[in-house]
Coordinates of C-alpha atoms in Angstrom, one line a residue:
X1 CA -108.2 81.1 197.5
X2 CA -107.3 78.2 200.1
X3 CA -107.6 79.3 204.0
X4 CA -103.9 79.5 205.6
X5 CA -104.4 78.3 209.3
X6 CA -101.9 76.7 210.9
X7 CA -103.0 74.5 213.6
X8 CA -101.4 74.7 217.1
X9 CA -100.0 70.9 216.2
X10 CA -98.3 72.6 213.6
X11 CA -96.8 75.1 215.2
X12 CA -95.6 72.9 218.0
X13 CA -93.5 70.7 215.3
X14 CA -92.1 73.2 213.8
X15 CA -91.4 74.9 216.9
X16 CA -89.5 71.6 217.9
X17 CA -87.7 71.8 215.2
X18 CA -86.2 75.3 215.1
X19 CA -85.4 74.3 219.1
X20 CA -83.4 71.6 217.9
X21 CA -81.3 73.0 214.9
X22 CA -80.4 76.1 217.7
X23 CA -80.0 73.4 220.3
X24 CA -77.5 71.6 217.4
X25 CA -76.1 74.7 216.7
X26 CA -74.5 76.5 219.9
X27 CA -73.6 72.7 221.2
X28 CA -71.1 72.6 217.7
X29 CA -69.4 76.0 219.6
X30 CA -67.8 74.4 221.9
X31 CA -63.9 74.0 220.9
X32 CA -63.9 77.2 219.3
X33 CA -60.2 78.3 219.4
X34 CA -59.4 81.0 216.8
X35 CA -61.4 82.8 213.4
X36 CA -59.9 79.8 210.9
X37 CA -61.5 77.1 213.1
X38 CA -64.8 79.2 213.4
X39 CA -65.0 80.1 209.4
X40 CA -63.4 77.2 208.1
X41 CA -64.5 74.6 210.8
X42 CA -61.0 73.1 211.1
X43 CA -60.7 72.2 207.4
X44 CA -62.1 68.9 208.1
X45 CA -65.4 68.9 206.7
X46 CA -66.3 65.2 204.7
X47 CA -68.4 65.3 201.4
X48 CA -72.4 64.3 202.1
X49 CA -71.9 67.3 204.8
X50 CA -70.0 69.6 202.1
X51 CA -73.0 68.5 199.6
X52 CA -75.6 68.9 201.1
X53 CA -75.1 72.4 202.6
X54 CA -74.1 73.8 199.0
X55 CA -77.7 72.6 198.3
X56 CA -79.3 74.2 201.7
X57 CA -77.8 77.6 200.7
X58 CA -78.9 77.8 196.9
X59 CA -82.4 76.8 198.4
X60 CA -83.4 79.9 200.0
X61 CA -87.2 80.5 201.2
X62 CA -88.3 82.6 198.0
X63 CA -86.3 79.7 195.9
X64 CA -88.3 77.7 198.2
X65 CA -91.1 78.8 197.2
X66 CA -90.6 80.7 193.9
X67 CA -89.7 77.4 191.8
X68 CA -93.3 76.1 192.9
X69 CA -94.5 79.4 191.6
X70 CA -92.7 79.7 188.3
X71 CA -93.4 76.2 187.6
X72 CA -97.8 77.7 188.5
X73 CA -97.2 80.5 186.4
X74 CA -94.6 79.9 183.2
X75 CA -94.0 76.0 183.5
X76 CA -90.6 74.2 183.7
X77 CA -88.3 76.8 181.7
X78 CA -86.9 78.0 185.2
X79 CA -85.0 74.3 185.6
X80 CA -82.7 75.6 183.3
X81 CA -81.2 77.8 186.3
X82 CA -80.6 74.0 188.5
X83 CA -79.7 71.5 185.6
X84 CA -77.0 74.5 183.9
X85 CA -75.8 74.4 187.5
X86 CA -75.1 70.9 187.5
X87 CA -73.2 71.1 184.4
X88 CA -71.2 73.9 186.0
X89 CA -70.6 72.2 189.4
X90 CA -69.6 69.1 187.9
X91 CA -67.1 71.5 185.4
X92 CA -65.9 73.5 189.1
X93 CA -65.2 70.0 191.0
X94 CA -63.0 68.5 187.8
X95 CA -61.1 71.8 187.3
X96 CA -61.3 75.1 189.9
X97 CA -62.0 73.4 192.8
X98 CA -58.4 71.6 193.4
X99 CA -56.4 75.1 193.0
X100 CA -58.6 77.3 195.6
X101 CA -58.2 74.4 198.2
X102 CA -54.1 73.4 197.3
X103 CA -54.0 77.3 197.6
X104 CA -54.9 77.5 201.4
X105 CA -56.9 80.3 200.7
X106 CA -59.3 81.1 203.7
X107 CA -61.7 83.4 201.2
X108 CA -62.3 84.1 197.3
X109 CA -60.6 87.7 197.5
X110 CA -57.3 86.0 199.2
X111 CA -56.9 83.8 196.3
X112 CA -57.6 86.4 193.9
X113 CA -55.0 88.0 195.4
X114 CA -52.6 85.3 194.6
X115 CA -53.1 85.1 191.2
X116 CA -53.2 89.1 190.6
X117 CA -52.6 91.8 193.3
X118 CA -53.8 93.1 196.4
X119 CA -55.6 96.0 194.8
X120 CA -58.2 93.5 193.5
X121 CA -58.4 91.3 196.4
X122 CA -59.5 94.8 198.2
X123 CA -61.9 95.5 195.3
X124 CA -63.7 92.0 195.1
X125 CA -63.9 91.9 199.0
X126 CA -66.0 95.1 199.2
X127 CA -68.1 94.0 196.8
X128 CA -68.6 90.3 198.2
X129 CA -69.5 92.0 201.2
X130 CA -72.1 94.5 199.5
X131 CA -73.8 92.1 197.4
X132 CA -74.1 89.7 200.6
X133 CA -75.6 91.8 203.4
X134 CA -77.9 94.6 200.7
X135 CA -78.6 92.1 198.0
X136 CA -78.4 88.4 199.4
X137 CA -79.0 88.3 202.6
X138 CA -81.4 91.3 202.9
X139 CA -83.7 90.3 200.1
X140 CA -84.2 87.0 201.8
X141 CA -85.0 88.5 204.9
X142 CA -87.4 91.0 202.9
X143 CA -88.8 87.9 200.3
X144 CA -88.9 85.9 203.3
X145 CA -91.0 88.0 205.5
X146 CA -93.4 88.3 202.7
X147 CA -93.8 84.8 202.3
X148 CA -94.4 84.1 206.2
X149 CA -97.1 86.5 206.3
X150 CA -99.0 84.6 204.0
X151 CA -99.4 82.2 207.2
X152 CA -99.1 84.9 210.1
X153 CA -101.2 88.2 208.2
X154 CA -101.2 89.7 212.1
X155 CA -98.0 89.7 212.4
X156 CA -95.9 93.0 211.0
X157 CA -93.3 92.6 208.3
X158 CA -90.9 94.1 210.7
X159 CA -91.5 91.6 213.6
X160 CA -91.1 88.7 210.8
X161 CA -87.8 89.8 209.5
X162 CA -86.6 90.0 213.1
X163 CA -87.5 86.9 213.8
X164 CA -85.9 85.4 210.4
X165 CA -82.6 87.0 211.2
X166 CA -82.6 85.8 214.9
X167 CA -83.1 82.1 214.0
X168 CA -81.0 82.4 210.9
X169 CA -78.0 83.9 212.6
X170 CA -78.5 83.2 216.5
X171 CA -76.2 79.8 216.1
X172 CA -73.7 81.0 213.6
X173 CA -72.6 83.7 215.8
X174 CA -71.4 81.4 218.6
X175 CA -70.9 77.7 216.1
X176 CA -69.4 79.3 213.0
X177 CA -69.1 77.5 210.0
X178 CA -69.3 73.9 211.5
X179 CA -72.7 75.1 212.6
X180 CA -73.6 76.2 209.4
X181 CA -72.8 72.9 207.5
X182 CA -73.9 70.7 209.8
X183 CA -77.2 72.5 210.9
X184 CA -78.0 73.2 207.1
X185 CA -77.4 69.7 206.2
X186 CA -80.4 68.3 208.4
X187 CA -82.0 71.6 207.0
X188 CA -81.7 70.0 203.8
X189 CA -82.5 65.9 204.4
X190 CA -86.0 67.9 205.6
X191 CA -86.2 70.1 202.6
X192 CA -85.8 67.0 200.2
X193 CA -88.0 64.9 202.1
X194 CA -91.2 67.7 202.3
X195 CA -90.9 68.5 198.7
X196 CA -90.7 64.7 198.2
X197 CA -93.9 63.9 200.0
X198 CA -95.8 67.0 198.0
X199 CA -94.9 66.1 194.6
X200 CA -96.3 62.6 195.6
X201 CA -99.8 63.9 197.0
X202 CA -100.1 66.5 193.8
X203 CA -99.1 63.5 191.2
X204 CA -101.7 61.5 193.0
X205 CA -104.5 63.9 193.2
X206 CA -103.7 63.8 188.9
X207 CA -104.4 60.5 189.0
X208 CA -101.1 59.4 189.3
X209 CA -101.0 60.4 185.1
X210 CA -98.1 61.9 183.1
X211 CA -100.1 63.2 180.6
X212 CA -102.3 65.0 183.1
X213 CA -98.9 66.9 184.1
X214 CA -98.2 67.5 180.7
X215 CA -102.0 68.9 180.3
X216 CA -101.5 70.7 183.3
X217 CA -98.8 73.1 182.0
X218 CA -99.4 76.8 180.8
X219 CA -99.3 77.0 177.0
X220 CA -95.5 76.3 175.9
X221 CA -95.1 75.7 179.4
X222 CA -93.8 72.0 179.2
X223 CA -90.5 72.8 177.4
X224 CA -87.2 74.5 178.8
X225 CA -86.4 75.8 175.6
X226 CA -88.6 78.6 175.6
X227 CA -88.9 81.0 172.6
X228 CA -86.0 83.6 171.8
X229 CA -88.1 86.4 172.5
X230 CA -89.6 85.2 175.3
X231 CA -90.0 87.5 178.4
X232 CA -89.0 85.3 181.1
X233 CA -86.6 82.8 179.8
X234 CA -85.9 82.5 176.0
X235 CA -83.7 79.7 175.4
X236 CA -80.6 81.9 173.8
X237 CA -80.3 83.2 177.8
X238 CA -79.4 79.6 178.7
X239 CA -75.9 80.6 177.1
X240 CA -75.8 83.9 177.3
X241 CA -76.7 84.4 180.8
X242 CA -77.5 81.3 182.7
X243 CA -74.7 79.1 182.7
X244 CA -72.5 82.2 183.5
X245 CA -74.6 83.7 186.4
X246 CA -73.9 79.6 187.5
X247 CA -70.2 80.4 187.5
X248 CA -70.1 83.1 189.1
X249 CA -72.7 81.7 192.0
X250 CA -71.0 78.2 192.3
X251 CA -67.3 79.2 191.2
X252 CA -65.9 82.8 192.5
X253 CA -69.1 83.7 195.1
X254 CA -67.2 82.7 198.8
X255 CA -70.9 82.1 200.5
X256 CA -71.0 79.2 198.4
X257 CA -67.1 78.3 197.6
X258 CA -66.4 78.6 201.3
X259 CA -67.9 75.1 202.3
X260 CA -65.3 73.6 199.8
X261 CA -62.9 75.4 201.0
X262 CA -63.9 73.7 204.7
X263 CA -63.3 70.7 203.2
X264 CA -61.1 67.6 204.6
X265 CA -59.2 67.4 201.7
X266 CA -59.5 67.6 197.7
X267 CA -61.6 64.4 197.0
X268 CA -63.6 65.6 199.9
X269 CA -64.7 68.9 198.0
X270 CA -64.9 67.1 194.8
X271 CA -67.2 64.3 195.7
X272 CA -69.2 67.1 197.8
X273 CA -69.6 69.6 194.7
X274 CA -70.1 66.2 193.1
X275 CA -73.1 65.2 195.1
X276 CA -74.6 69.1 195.2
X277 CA -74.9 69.0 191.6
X278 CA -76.5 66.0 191.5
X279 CA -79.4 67.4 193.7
X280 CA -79.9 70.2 191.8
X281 CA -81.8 67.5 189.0
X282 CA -84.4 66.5 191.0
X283 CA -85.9 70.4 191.8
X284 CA -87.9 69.8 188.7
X285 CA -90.0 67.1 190.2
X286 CA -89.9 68.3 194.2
X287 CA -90.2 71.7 193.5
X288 CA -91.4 73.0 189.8
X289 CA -93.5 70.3 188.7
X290 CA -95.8 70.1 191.7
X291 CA -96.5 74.3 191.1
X292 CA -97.0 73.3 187.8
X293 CA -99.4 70.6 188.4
X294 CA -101.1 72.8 190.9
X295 CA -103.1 74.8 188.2
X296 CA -105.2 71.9 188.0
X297 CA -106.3 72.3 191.5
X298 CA -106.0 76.2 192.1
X299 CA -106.2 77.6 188.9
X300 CA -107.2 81.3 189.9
X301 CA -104.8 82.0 192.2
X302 CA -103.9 85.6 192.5
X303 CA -100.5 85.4 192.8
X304 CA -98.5 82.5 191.4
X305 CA -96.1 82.3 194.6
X306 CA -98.7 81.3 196.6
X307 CA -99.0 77.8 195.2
X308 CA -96.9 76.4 197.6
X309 CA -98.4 77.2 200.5
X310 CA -102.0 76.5 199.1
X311 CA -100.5 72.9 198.1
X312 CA -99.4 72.4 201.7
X313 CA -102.2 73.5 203.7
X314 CA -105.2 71.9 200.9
X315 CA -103.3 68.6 200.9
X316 CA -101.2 67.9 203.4
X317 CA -103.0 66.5 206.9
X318 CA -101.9 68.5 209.9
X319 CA -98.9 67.3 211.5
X320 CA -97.5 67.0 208.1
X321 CA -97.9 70.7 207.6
X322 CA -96.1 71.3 210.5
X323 CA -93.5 69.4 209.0
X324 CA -93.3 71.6 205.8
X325 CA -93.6 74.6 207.8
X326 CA -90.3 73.6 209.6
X327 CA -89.6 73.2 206.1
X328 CA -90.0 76.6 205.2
X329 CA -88.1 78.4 208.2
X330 CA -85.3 75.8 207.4
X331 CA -84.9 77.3 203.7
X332 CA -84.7 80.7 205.4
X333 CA -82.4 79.9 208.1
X334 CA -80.2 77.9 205.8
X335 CA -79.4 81.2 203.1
X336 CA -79.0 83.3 206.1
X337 CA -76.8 81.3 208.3
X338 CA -74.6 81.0 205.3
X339 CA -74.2 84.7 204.0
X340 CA -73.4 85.7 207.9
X341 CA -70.5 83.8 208.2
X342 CA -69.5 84.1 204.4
X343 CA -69.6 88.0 204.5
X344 CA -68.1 88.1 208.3
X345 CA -65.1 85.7 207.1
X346 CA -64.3 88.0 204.1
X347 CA -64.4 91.1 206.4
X348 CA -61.8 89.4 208.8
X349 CA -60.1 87.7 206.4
X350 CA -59.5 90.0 203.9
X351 CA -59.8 93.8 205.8
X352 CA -58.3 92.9 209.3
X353 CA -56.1 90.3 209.7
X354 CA -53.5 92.3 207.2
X355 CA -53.4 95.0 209.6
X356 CA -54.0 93.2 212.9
X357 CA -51.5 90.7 213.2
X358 CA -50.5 90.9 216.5
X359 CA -53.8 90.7 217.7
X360 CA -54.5 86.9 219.5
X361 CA -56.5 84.3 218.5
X362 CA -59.2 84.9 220.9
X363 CA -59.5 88.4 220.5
X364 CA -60.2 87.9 216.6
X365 CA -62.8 85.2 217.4
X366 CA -64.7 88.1 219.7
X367 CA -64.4 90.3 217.0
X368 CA -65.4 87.8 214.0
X369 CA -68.1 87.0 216.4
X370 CA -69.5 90.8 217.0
X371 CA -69.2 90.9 212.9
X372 CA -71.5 88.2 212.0
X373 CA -73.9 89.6 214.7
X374 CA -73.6 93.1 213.0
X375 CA -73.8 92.0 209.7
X376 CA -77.2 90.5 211.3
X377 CA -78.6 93.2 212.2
X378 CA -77.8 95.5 209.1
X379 CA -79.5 93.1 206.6
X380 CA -82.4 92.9 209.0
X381 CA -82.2 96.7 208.9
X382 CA -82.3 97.3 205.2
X383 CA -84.5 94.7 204.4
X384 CA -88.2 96.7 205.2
X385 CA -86.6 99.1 203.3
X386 CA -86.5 97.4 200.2
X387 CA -90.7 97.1 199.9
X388 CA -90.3 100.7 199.2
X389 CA -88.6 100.0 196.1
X390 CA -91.5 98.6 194.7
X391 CA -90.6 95.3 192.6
X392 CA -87.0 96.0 193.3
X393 CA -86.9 92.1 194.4
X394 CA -87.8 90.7 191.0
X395 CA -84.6 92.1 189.6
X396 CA -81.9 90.8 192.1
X397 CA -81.0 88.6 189.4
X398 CA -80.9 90.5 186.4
X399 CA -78.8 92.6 188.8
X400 CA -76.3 90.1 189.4
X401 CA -76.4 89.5 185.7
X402 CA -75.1 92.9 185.3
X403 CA -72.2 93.3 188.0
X404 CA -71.3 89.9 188.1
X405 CA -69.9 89.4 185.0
X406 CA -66.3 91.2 185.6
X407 CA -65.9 88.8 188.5
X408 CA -66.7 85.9 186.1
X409 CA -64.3 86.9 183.6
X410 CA -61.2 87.9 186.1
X411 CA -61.1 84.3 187.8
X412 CA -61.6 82.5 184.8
X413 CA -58.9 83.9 182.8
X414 CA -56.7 84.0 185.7
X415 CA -57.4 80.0 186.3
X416 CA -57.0 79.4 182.4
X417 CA -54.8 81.7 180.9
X418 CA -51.0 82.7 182.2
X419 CA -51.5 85.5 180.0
X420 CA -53.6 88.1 181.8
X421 CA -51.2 90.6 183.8
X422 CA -51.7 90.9 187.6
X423 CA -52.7 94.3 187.7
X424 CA -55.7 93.5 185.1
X425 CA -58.2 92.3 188.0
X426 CA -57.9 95.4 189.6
X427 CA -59.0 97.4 186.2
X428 CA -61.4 94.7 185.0
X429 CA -63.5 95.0 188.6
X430 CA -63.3 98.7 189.2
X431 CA -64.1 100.0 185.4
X432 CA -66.8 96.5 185.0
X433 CA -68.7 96.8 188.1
X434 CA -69.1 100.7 187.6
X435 CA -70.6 100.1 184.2
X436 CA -72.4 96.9 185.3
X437 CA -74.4 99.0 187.5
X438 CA -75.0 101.8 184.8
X439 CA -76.5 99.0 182.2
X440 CA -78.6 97.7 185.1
X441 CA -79.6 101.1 186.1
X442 CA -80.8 101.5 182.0
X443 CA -82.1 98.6 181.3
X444 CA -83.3 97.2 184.3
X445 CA -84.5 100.0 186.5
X446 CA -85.1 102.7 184.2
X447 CA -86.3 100.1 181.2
X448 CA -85.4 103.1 179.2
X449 CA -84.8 100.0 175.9
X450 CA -86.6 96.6 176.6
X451 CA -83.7 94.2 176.6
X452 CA -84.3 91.0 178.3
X453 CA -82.0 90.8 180.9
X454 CA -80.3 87.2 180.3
X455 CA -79.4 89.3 176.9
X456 CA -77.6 91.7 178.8
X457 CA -75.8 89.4 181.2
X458 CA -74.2 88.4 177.5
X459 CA -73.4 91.8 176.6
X460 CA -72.2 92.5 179.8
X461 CA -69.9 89.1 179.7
X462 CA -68.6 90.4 176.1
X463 CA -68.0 93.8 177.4
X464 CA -65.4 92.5 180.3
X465 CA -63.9 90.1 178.2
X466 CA -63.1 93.1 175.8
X467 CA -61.8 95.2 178.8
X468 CA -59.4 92.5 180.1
X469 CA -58.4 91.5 176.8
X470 CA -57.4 95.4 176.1
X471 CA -55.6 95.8 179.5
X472 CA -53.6 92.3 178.8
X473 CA -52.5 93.2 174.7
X474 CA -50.9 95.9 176.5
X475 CA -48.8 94.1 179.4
X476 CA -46.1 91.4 179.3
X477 CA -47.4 88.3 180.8
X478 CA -46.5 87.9 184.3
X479 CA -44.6 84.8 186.1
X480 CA -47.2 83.2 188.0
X481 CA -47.1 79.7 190.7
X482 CA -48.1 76.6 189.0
X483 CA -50.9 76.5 192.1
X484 CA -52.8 79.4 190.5
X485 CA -53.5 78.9 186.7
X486 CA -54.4 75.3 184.9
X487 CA -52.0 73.7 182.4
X488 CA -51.7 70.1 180.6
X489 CA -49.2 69.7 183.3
X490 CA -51.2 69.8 185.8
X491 CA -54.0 67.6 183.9
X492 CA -51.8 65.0 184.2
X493 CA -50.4 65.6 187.9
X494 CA -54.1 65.1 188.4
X495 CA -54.5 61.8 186.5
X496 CA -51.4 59.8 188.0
X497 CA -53.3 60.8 191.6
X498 CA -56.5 59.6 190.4
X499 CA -55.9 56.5 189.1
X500 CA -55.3 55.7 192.8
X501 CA -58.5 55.6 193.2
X502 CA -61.8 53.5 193.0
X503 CA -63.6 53.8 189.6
X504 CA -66.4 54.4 191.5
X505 CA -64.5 57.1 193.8
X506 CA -62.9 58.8 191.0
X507 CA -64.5 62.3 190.6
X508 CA -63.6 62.0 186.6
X509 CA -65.9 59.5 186.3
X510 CA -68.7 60.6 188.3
X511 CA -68.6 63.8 186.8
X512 CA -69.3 62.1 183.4
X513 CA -71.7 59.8 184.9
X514 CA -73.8 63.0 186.3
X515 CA -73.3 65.0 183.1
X516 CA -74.7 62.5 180.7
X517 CA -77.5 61.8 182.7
X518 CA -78.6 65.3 183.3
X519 CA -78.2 66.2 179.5
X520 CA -80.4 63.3 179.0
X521 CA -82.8 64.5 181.7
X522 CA -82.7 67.3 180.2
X523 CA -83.5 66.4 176.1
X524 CA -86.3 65.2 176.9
X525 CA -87.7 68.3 178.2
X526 CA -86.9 70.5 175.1

């Protein structure tokens, strides 16, 4: 087991570096006139900055560090989680992404709202806000901690999560969103550039040899279509639970969908979703393959999450540690920056502008202010609390595979179909999340029948389809805005503005480009 010492040097860059992105951070407050401009940054945010913040988000700390130890422990099968969200973003830019920003919708729930009724704007909010703070944001903090103390063992957990939250949401209570994008886009140049340099030093110690990766791998470890029964990722759960636990995370959840929304206009956010999906490719080689090849090296490691950290601090010379270090704290701080400001938009947004109206623009900048510093200090909070769950951590997913779905299934119909009622999205979340809960709390928690959980993400997906379809047999279908639901008509409003552009600008083409390429990517790896 390798010696984690960090090195005064170390800390010192690193230290720099945190100094900066908060330096960065508050200067972007100044100009800060009303909640829109500090949750939406103006609506003028350009595509590499829309890109590569979408990128920062999805690539927490425990990500961080987690895809280094699946890769250690099972092999490459976890890739299917970034190369299915590829597809999907590339599938969210071409077709979803043009109606939530044409909609001038400031949060998921308000344009829920205008496709079906306030009831279920109301509904989704709540539970936007719930999953957020107790699940998101509160199980990096706690995942996060963990992971730190492998470096700082004196330190308490409860001194670590403070520190996490402070950094993570010290410059998004005064900067707001601009803060967020711009700070997590430097956040994520540095996260691409570490994990760059140590797949380099790993391949090398190989002897620079693709077969010795390939030798490398657990047994059936060098394939992402795993066997239909297996525990961690049998390839049925690709399409029975990946690709949708991608649409809900890249399409409906308003952490993520709120940097398009921030965008300058429509190409913006296409060639933004565009470029965060082609990033989402190269994980396997910055991220999974060096934990892989890393069993070479350390192959009795006690636990496989502790790869990368033994990779940094056996190979890497110091200064360069310090460097992925900064690393690190960046993947922390970029997850929590985000769900702040997402969670403390909706709450605004969506619970007290309706009923506040009168109140001025700088009084609800104070108060979405005091929110995203509350919400800060609630996950902080909750999140020591969640060691005493036990493994509780390990199943944040195959929880979000079981509440999630409903959401999936209301803004997809509503997007594609005319025919769901508007009262449906009400009935769909509040009888789907109820029971989404109850098949987690059997399956998952209880594991009173062993059903892998990507398995019962698909059951769960067939369950709310059969819901909403019940609930819409027995309504008319309502009249709706062309703004809210896809039709050929607007397939070909789309093409006549398109052919304006570029070939090389035209997000069509691009998309096709990516999506071949990926698919190809990812043959080869079956």
């Amino acid at each position: 087991m390798p010696e984690f010492e960090v090195s005064a040097i170390d800390l010192a860059i690193a230290g720099t570096y945190v100094i900066a992105v908060l330096a960065v951070g508050l200067w972007l407050s100044r100009g800060q006139k009303d909640s829109e401009s500090y949750f939406l940054g103006g609506r003028g945010a350009i595509w590499p900055v829309i890109g590569i913040s979408l990128m920062s988000a999805n690539l927490s700390g425990t990500s961080f560090v987690g895809l280094a130890g699946a890769g250690y422990g099972d092999g490459i099968a976890v890739w299917n989680y970034e190369w299915m969200g590829t597809l999907v973003l590339i599938f969210f830019a071409l077709f979803i992404l043009p109606f939530y920003l044409r909609s001038k919708a400031n949060t998921m729930p308000e344009f829920l709202e205008q496709r079906y009724d306030r009831r279920a704007r109301r509904v989704f909010a709540g539970f936007s806000i719930f999953i957020a703070i107790f699940i998101d944001s509160a199980g990096a903090l706690f995942a996060g901690a963990l992971t730190m103390q492998l470096l700082f063992p004196d330190v308490p957990l409860w001194s670590l999560i403070a520190a996490i939250a402070a950094l993570g949401g010290g410059y998004v209570i005064f900067g707001g969103l601009k803060a967020v994008m711009v700070t997590d886009t430097i956040q994520g140049v540095l996260l691409l550039l570490v994990g760059t340099i140590i797949f380099v030093m790993v391949f090398m110690e190989l002897g620079s040899s693709w077969a010795a990766v390939r030798d490398a791998a657990p047994e059936g470890g060098f394939t992402i279509a795993k066997p239909a029964d297996d525990d961690f990722l049998p390839w049925p759960g690709i399409f029975t639970g990946v690709i949708w636990l991608s649409f809900y995370y890249w399409t409906t959840n308003h952490v993520v969908v709120q940097k398009v929304l921030a965008a300058k206009d429509v190409n913006h956010g296409r060639w933004g979703a565009l470029l965060a999906a082609s990033l989402q490719v190269p994980f396997l080689f910055i991220l999974i393959l060096p934990g892989l090849m890393g069993r070479e090296l350390f192959p009795d490691l006690q636990e496989q999450d502790h790869i990368w950290p033994a990779l940094v601090f056996e190979l890497l010379p110091v200064g360069l540690r310090g460097l992925a270090l900064a690393a690190l704290v960046a993947a922390l701080m970029s997850t929590i920056d985000s769900v702040l400001n997402g969670s403390a938009s909706i709450a605004v947004n969506d619970f007290i502008k309706p009923h506040k109206k009168d109140w001025s623009d700088k009084r609800m900048l104070l108060v979405s202010r005091l929110l995203v510093g509350g919400f800060m200090v609630a996950a902080a909070l909750w999140a020591p609390i969640i060691g005493s769950f036990g493994g509780i951590v390990e199943y944040f997913q195959s929880f979000l595979g079981y509440v999630t779905m409903p959401v999936v299934v209301v803004f997809l119909a509503g997007l594609f179909s005319s025919r769901p009622p508007r009262h449906a999205a009400f009935w769909k979340l509040s009888i789907g999340i109820p029971v989404g809960l109850a098949g987690f709390a059997v399956f998952e928690f209880a594991q009173l029948f062993d059903l892998q959980f990507l398995y019962g993400t698909g059951l769960m997906l067939l369950l709310s389809l059969a819901i909403l379809v019940g609930v819409t047999v027995q309504s008319e279908a309502p009249e709706l805005k062309a703004e809210t639901t896809f039709s050929k008509q607007t397939w070909e409003d789309e093409t006549r503005e398109l052919s304006q552009l570029p070939l090389w600008q035209n997000p069509r083409l691009l998309g096709l480009v990516l999506a071949i390429c990926t698919l190809a990517i990812a043959v080869m790896f079956i």
